[in-house]
Coordinates of C-alpha atoms and ligand atoms in Angstrom, one line a residue:
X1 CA 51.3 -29.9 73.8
X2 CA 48.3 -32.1 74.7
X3 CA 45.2 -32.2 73.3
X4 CA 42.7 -34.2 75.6
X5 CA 39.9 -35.4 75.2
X6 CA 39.0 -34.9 71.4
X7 CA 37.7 -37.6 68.9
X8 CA 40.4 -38.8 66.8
X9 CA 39.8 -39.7 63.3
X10 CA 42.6 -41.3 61.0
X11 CA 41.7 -43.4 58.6
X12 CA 44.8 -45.0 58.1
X13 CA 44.8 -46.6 61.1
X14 CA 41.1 -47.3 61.2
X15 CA 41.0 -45.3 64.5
X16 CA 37.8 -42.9 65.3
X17 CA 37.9 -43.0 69.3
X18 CA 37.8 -40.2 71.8
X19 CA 41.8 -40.0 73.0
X20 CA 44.2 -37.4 74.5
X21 CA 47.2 -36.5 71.5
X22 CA 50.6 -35.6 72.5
X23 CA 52.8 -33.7 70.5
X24 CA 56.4 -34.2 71.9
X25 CA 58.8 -31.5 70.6
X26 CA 60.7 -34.0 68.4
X27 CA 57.2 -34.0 66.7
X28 CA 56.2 -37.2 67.3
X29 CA 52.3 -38.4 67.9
X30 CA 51.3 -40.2 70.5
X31 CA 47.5 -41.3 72.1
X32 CA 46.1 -42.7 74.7
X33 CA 43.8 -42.3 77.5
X34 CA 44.2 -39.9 80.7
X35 CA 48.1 -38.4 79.0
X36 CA 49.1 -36.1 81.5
X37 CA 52.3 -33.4 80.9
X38 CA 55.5 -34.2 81.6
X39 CA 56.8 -30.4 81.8
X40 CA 55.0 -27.6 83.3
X41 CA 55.4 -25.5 80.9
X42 CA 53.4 -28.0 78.4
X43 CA 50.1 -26.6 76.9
X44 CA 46.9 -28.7 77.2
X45 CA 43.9 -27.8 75.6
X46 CA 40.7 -29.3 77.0
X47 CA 39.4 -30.5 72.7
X48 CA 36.1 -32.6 73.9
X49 CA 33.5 -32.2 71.5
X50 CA 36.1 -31.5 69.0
X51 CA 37.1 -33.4 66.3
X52 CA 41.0 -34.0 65.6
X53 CA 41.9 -35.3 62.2
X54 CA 45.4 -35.6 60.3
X55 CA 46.0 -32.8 57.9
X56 CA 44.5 -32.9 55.4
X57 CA 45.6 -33.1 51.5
X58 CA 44.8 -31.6 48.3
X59 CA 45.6 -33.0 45.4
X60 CA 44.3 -30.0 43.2
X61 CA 44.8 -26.7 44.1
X62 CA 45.6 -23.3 41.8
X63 CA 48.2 -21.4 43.8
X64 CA 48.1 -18.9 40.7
X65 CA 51.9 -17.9 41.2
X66 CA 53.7 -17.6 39.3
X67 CA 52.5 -14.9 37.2
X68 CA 48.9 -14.2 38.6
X69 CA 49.9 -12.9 41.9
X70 CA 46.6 -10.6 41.7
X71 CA 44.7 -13.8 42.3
X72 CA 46.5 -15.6 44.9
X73 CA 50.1 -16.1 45.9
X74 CA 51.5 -19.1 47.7
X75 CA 52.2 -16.8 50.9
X76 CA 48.1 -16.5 50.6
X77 CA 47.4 -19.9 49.1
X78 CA 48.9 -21.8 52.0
X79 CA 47.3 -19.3 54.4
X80 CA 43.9 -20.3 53.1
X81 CA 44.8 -23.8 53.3
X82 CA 45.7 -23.8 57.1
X83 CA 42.4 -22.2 57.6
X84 CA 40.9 -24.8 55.8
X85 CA 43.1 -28.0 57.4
X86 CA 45.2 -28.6 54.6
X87 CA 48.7 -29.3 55.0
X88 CA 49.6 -30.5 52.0
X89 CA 48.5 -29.5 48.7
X90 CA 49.4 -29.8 45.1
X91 CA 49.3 -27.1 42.7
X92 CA 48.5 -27.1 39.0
X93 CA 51.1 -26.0 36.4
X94 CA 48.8 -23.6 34.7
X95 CA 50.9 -20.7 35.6
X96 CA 52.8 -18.1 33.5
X97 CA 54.9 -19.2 32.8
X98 CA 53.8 -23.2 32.8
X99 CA 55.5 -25.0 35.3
X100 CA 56.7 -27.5 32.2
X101 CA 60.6 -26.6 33.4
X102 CA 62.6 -27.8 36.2
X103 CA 62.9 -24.0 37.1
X104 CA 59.7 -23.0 37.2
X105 CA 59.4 -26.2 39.3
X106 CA 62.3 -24.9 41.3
X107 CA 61.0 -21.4 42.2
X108 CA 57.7 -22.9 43.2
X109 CA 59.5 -25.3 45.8
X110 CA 62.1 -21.8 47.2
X111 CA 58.6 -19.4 47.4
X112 CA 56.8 -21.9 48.6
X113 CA 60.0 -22.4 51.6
X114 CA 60.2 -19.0 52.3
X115 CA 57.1 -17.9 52.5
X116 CA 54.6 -20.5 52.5
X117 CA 52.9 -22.2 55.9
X118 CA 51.8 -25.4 54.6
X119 CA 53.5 -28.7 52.3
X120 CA 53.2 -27.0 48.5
X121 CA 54.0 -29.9 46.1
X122 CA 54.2 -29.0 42.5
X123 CA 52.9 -30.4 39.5
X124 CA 54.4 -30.3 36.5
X125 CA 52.9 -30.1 33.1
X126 CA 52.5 -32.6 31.1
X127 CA 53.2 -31.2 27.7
X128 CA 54.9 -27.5 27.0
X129 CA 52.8 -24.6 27.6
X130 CA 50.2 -27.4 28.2
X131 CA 50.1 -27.3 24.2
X132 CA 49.8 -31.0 23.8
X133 CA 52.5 -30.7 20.9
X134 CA 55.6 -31.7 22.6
X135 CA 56.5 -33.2 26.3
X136 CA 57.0 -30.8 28.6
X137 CA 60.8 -31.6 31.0
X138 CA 59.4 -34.6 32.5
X139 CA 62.5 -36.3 33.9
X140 CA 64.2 -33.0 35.0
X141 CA 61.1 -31.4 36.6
X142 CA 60.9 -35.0 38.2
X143 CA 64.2 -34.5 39.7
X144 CA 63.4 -30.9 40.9
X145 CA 60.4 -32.3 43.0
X146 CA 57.1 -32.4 40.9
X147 CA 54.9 -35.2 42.6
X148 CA 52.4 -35.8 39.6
X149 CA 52.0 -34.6 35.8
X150 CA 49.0 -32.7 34.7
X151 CA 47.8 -30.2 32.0
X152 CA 44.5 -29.1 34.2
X153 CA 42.6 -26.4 32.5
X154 CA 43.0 -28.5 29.0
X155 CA 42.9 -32.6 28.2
X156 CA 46.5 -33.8 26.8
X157 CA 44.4 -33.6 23.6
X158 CA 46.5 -35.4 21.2
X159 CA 46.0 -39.2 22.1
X160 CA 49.9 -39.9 20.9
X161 CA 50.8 -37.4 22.4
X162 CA 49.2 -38.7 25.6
X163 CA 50.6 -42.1 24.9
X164 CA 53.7 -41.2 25.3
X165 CA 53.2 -38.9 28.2
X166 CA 51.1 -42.1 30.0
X167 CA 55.1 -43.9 29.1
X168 CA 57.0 -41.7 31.0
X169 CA 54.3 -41.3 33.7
X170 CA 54.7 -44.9 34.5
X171 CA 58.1 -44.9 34.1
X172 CA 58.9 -41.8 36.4
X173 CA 56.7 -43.1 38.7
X174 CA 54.4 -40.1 38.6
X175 CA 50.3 -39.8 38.2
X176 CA 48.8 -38.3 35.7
X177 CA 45.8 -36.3 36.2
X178 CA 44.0 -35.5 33.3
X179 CA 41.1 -32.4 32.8
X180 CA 38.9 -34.7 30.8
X181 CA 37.2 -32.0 28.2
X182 CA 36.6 -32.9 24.7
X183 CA 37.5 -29.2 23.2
X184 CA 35.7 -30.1 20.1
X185 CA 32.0 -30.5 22.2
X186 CA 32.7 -28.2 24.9
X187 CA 33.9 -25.1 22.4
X188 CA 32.3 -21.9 23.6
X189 CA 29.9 -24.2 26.4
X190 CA 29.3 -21.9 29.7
X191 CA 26.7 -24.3 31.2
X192 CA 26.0 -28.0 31.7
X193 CA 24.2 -28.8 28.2
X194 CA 20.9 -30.5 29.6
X195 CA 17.7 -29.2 30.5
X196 CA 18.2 -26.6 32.7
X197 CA 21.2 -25.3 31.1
X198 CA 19.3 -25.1 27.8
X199 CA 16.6 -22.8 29.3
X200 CA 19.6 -20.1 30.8
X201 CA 20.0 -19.5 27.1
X202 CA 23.6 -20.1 27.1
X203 CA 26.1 -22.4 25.4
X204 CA 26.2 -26.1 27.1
X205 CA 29.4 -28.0 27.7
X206 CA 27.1 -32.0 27.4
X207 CA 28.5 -34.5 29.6
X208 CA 29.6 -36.8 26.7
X209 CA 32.6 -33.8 26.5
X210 CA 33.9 -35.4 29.6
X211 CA 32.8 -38.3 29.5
X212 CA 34.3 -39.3 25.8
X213 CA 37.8 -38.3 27.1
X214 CA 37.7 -40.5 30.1
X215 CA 36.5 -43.2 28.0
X216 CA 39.9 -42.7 26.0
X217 CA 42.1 -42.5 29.2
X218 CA 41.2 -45.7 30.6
X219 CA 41.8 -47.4 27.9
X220 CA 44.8 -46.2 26.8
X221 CA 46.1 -46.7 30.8
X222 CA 44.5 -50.3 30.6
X223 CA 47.0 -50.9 26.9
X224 CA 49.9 -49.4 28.2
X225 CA 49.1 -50.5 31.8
X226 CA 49.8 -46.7 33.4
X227 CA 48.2 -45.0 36.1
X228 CA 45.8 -42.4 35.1
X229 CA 43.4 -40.0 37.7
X230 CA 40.4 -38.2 36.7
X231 CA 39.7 -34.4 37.7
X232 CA 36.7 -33.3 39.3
X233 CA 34.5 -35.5 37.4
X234 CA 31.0 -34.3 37.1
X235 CA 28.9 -36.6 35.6
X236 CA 27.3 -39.8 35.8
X237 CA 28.5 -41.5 32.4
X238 CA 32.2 -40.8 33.7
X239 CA 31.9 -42.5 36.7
X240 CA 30.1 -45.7 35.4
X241 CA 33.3 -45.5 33.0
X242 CA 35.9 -45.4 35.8
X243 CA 34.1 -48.2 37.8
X244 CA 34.4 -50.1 34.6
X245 CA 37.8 -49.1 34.7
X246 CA 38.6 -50.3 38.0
X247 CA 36.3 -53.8 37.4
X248 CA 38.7 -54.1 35.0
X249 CA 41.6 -53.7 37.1
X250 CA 43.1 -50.5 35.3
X251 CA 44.8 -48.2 37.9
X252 CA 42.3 -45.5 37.8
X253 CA 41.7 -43.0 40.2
X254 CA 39.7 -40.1 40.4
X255 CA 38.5 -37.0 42.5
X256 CA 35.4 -34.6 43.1
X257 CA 35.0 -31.4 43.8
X258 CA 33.1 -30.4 47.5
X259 CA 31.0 -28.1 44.6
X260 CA 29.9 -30.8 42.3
X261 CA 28.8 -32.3 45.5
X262 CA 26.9 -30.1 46.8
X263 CA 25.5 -27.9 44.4
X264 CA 24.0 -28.4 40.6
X265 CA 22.6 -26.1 37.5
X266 CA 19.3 -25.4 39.0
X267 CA 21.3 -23.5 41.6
X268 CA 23.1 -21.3 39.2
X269 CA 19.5 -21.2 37.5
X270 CA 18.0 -19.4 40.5
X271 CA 20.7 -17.5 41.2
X272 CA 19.9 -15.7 38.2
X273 CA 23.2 -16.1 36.5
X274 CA 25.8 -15.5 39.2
X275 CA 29.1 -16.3 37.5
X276 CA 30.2 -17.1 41.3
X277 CA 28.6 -20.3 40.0
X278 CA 30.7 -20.5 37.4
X279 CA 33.1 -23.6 37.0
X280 CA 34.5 -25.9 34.6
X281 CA 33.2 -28.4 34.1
X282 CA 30.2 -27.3 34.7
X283 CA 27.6 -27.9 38.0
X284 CA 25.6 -30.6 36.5
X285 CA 21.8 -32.1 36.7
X286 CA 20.6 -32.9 40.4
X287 CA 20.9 -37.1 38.3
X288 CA 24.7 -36.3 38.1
X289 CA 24.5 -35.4 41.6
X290 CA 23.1 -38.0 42.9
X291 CA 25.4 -39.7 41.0
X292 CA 28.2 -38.7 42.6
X293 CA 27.3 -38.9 46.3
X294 CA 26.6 -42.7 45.4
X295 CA 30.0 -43.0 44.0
X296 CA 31.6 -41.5 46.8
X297 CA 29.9 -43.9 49.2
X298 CA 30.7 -46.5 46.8
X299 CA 34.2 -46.0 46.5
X300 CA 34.2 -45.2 42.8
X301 CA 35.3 -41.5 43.6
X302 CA 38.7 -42.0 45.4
X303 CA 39.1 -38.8 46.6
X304 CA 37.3 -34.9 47.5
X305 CA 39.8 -32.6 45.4
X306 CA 38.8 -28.7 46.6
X307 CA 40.0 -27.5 42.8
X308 CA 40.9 -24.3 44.6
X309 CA 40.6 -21.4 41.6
X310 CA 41.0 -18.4 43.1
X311 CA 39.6 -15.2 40.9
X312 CA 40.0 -11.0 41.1
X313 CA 36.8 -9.6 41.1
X314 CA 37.3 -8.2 37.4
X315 CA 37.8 -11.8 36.2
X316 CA 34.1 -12.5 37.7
X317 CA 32.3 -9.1 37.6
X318 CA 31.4 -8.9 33.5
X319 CA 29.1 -11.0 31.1
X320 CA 28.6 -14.7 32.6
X321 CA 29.7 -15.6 28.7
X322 CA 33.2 -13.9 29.7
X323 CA 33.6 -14.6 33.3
X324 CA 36.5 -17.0 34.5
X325 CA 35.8 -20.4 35.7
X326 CA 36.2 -21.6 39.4
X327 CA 35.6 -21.2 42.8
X328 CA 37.7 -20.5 45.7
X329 CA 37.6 -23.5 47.6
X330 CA 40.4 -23.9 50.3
X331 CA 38.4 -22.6 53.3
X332 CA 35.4 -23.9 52.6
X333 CA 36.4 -27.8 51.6
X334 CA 36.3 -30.0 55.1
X335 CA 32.4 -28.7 56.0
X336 CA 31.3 -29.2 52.6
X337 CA 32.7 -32.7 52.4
X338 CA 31.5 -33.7 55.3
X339 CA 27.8 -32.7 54.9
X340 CA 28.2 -34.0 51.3
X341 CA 29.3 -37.7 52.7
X342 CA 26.9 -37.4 55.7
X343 CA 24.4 -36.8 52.8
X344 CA 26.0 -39.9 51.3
X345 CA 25.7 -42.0 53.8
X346 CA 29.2 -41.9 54.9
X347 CA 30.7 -42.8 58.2
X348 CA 33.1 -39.5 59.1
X349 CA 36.0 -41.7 59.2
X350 CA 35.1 -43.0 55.7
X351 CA 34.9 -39.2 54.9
X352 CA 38.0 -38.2 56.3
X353 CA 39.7 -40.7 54.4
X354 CA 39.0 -39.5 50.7
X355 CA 40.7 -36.1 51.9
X356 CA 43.5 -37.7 53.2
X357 CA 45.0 -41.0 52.6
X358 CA 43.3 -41.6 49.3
X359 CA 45.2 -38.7 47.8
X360 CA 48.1 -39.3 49.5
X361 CA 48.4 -42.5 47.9
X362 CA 47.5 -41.6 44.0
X363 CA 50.4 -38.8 44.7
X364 CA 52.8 -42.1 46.2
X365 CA 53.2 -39.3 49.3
X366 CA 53.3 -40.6 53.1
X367 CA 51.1 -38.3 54.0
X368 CA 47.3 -37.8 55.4
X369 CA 48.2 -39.9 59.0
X370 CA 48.0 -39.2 62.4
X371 CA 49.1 -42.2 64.9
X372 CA 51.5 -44.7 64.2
X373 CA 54.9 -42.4 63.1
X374 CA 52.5 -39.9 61.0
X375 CA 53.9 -36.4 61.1
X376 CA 52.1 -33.7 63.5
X377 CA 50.3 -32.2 61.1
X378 CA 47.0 -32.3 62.4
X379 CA 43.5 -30.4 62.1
X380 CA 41.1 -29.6 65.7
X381 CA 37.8 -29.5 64.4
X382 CA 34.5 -28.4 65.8
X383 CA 32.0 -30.7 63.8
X384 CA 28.7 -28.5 64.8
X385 CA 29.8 -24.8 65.0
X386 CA 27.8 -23.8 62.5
X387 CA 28.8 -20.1 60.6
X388 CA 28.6 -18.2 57.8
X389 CA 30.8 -17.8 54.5
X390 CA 32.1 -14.2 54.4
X391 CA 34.7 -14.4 51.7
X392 CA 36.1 -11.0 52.8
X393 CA 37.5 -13.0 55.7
X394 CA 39.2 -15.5 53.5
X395 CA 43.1 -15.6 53.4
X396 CA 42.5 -16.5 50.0
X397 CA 42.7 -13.6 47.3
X398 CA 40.2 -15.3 45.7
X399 CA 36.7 -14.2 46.9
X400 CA 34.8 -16.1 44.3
X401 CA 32.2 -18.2 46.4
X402 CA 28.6 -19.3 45.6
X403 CA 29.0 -20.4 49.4
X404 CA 29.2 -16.1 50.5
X405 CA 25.7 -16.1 53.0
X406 CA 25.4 -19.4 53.7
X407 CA 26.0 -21.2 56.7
X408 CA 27.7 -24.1 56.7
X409 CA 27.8 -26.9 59.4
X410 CA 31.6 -27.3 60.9
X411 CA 34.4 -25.1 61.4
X412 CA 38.1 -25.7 61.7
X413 CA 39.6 -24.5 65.1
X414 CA 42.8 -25.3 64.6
X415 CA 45.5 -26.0 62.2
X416 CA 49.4 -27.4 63.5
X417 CA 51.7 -27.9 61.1
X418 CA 55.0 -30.0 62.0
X419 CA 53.7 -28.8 65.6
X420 CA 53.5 -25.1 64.6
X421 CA 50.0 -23.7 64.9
X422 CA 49.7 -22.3 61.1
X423 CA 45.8 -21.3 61.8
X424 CA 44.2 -20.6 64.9
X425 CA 40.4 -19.8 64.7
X426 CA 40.3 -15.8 65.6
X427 CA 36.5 -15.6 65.0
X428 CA 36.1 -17.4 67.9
X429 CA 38.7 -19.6 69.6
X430 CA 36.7 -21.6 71.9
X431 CA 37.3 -25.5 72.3
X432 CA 40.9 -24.1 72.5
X433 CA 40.8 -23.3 76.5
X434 CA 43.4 -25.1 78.7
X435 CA 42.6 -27.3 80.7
X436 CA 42.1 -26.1 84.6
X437 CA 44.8 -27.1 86.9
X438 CA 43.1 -30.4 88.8
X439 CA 45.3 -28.8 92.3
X440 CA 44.1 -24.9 91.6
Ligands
LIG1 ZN1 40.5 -28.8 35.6

């Protein structure tokens, strides 16, 4: 297959230039200018104006199975994905059961085989039944394939307990991502704890809940010299924290969430309490905002982490007190990221690289590469198609989107997966015609 004519952008090797990609059938990549097929039978799809970027990967995603198969499914997880130019995504160990076992591992990695479409890596819990009591089966899940430790939905809460789970981290070679939520501040909080939050009339999570467990991550990782990445960080005091962090030359990392980007409690406020807006933690002040889009330019915030939490409708549809927390974030990721780093002040290949490389390296995975050996996983996207979010057209089982009626700027066309095309835009497949025959 070739794909002429499109703007590559792959941040790992610093390329953003308008080349023809060829796919040869042993999967390799190559680029250059003018590439013109060697069979006859080879496809070639005339991608000017379109955008071609490396898969992309997500180092936080809920594939909900197993046990909540009535919320997603990895057969519908990676679906989503592909539709949203993932390729490789990690999934959190909040399942039923935990995945704190090399079998739960195990059957994750064989469903994800059989019937997934994209690169599922698992992550295993960091302590039993994400308890914080006792370590979960570090070394064994290790050895089963888990790519990265992580209790998400609850802080390690016990700091011995995360001292010794930061120990074998660092000695299994495997990140730890930590959900930083005091539970002592945050208990019963619904909404960001400031101004606007305080006028809803309900329950505030403050920022200091997040922002006083970070504070005890980084320096624990600075005294035992381990590894440590933040989740979806939301406000400012954590991130002036982690670049303190990284000043100091502790090996923090951390992600946000397209959401926390681009939306904040004053739009939950006039939305008149749609638990659609509902996440943990919270949507903050338009400060905290702001905040983040500077970090992100900045470099402070490593990577754009989608935090993919699929919902049934039941889980959304009662009291906002009792609805679930999340948003279903797969096929909606790549436009929001990009409008929230043009908003930044971003260059798109400066973009493209917190959803690809960056993640790739906190997980230690070659991944998130086009040219140069990368694998052909790649995305063709059309940077101006604008069109709107109708969540019954998601893949996703998960509906759950403040994003439903709006329009949002970009649209994948395209997915390929080890040269297999996993998603293929049915809503409208242009960009995708092959090129005439020069001789016809
Ligand atoms: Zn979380």
């Amino acid at each position: 297959m070739i794909l002429k004519g499109g703007r590559v952008i792959d941040p790992a090797s610093g390329t953003d230039a308008v080349l023809d990609i060829l796919l040869e059938k042993d999967q390799a990549v190559k680029s250059g200018a003018n590439l013109s097929p060697q069979f006859p039978d080879e496809t070639v799809l005339d991608c000017r104006g379109l955008w071609i970027l490396p898969g992309l990967v997500d180092i936080h995603t809920h594939l909900r199975e197993p046990g909540y198969e009535y919320k997603e499914t990895i057969a519908t997880g990676t679906r989503a994905a592909a539709a949203g130019g993932i390729t490789t995504l990690a999934c959190m160990a909040n399942t039923l059961p935990v995945n704190d076992t090399p079998a739960v591992t195990r059957y994750i990695l064989e469903k994800a085989e059989q019937e997934g479409i994209v690169e599922v890596l698992p992550i295993g819990a960091a302590t039993h039944g994400l308890a914080s009591e006792r370590l979960s089966d570090i070394g064994l899940m290790k050895e089963a394939g888990i790519v990265a430790l992580s209790d998400d939905g609850v802080s390690v809460g016990d700091a011995g307990i995360l001292r010794i789970v930061m120990e074998y981290a660092r000695r299994f070679n495997l990140p730890l991502i930590e959900h930083c939520e005091d539970p002592a501040t945050a208990k019963g909080g619904v909404v960001d704890e400031g101004e606007t939050g305080t006028r809803m009339g309900l329950r505030g999570i403050p920022c200091v809940s997040e922002s006083v467990i970070v504070a005890r991550d980084i320096l624990m990782a600075r005294w035992l010299g381990a590894p440590i990445h933040i989740a979806h960080v939301s406000c400012r005091a954590s991130l002036d924290l982690i670049r303190w962090g990284k000043d100091q030359g502790v090996a923090v990392t951390c992600e946000a969430t397209p959401h926390h980007l681009a939306l904040t409690v004053g739009d939950l406020f006039q939305s008149d309490y749609d638990t659609r807006f509902k996440v943990n933690p919270p949507l903050r002040e338009e400060a905290d905002r702001q905040a983040l889009l500077a970090a992100l330019k900045e470099g402070v915030i490593d990577c754009i982490a989608t935090d993919h939490a699929p919902h049934d409708i039941q889980s959304k549809m009662v009291e906002f007190d009792d609805a679930a927390n999340g948003i279903s974030g797969l096929e909606t990721a790549l436009p929001l990221a990009l409008s929230a780093g043009r908003e930044a002040g971003l260059t798109p290949l400066e973009t493209v690289s917190r959803l690809t490389v960056h993640p790739a390296r906190v997980l230690n995975i070659d991944r998130g590469r086009l040219l140069n050996g990368g694998l052909s996983r790649l995305v063709v996207f059309n940077p101006d198609e604008p069109w709107e979010v109708d969540p019954a057209h998601f893949f996703s089982r998960g509906k759950n989107t403040p994003f439903a009626g709006k329009t949002l700027r970009g649209r994948v066309k395209m997915t390929l997966f080890d040269g297999r095309r996993v998603f293929v835009d049915a809503a409208n497949p242009w960009g995708l015609k092959p090129v005439p025959d020069k001789k016809a």
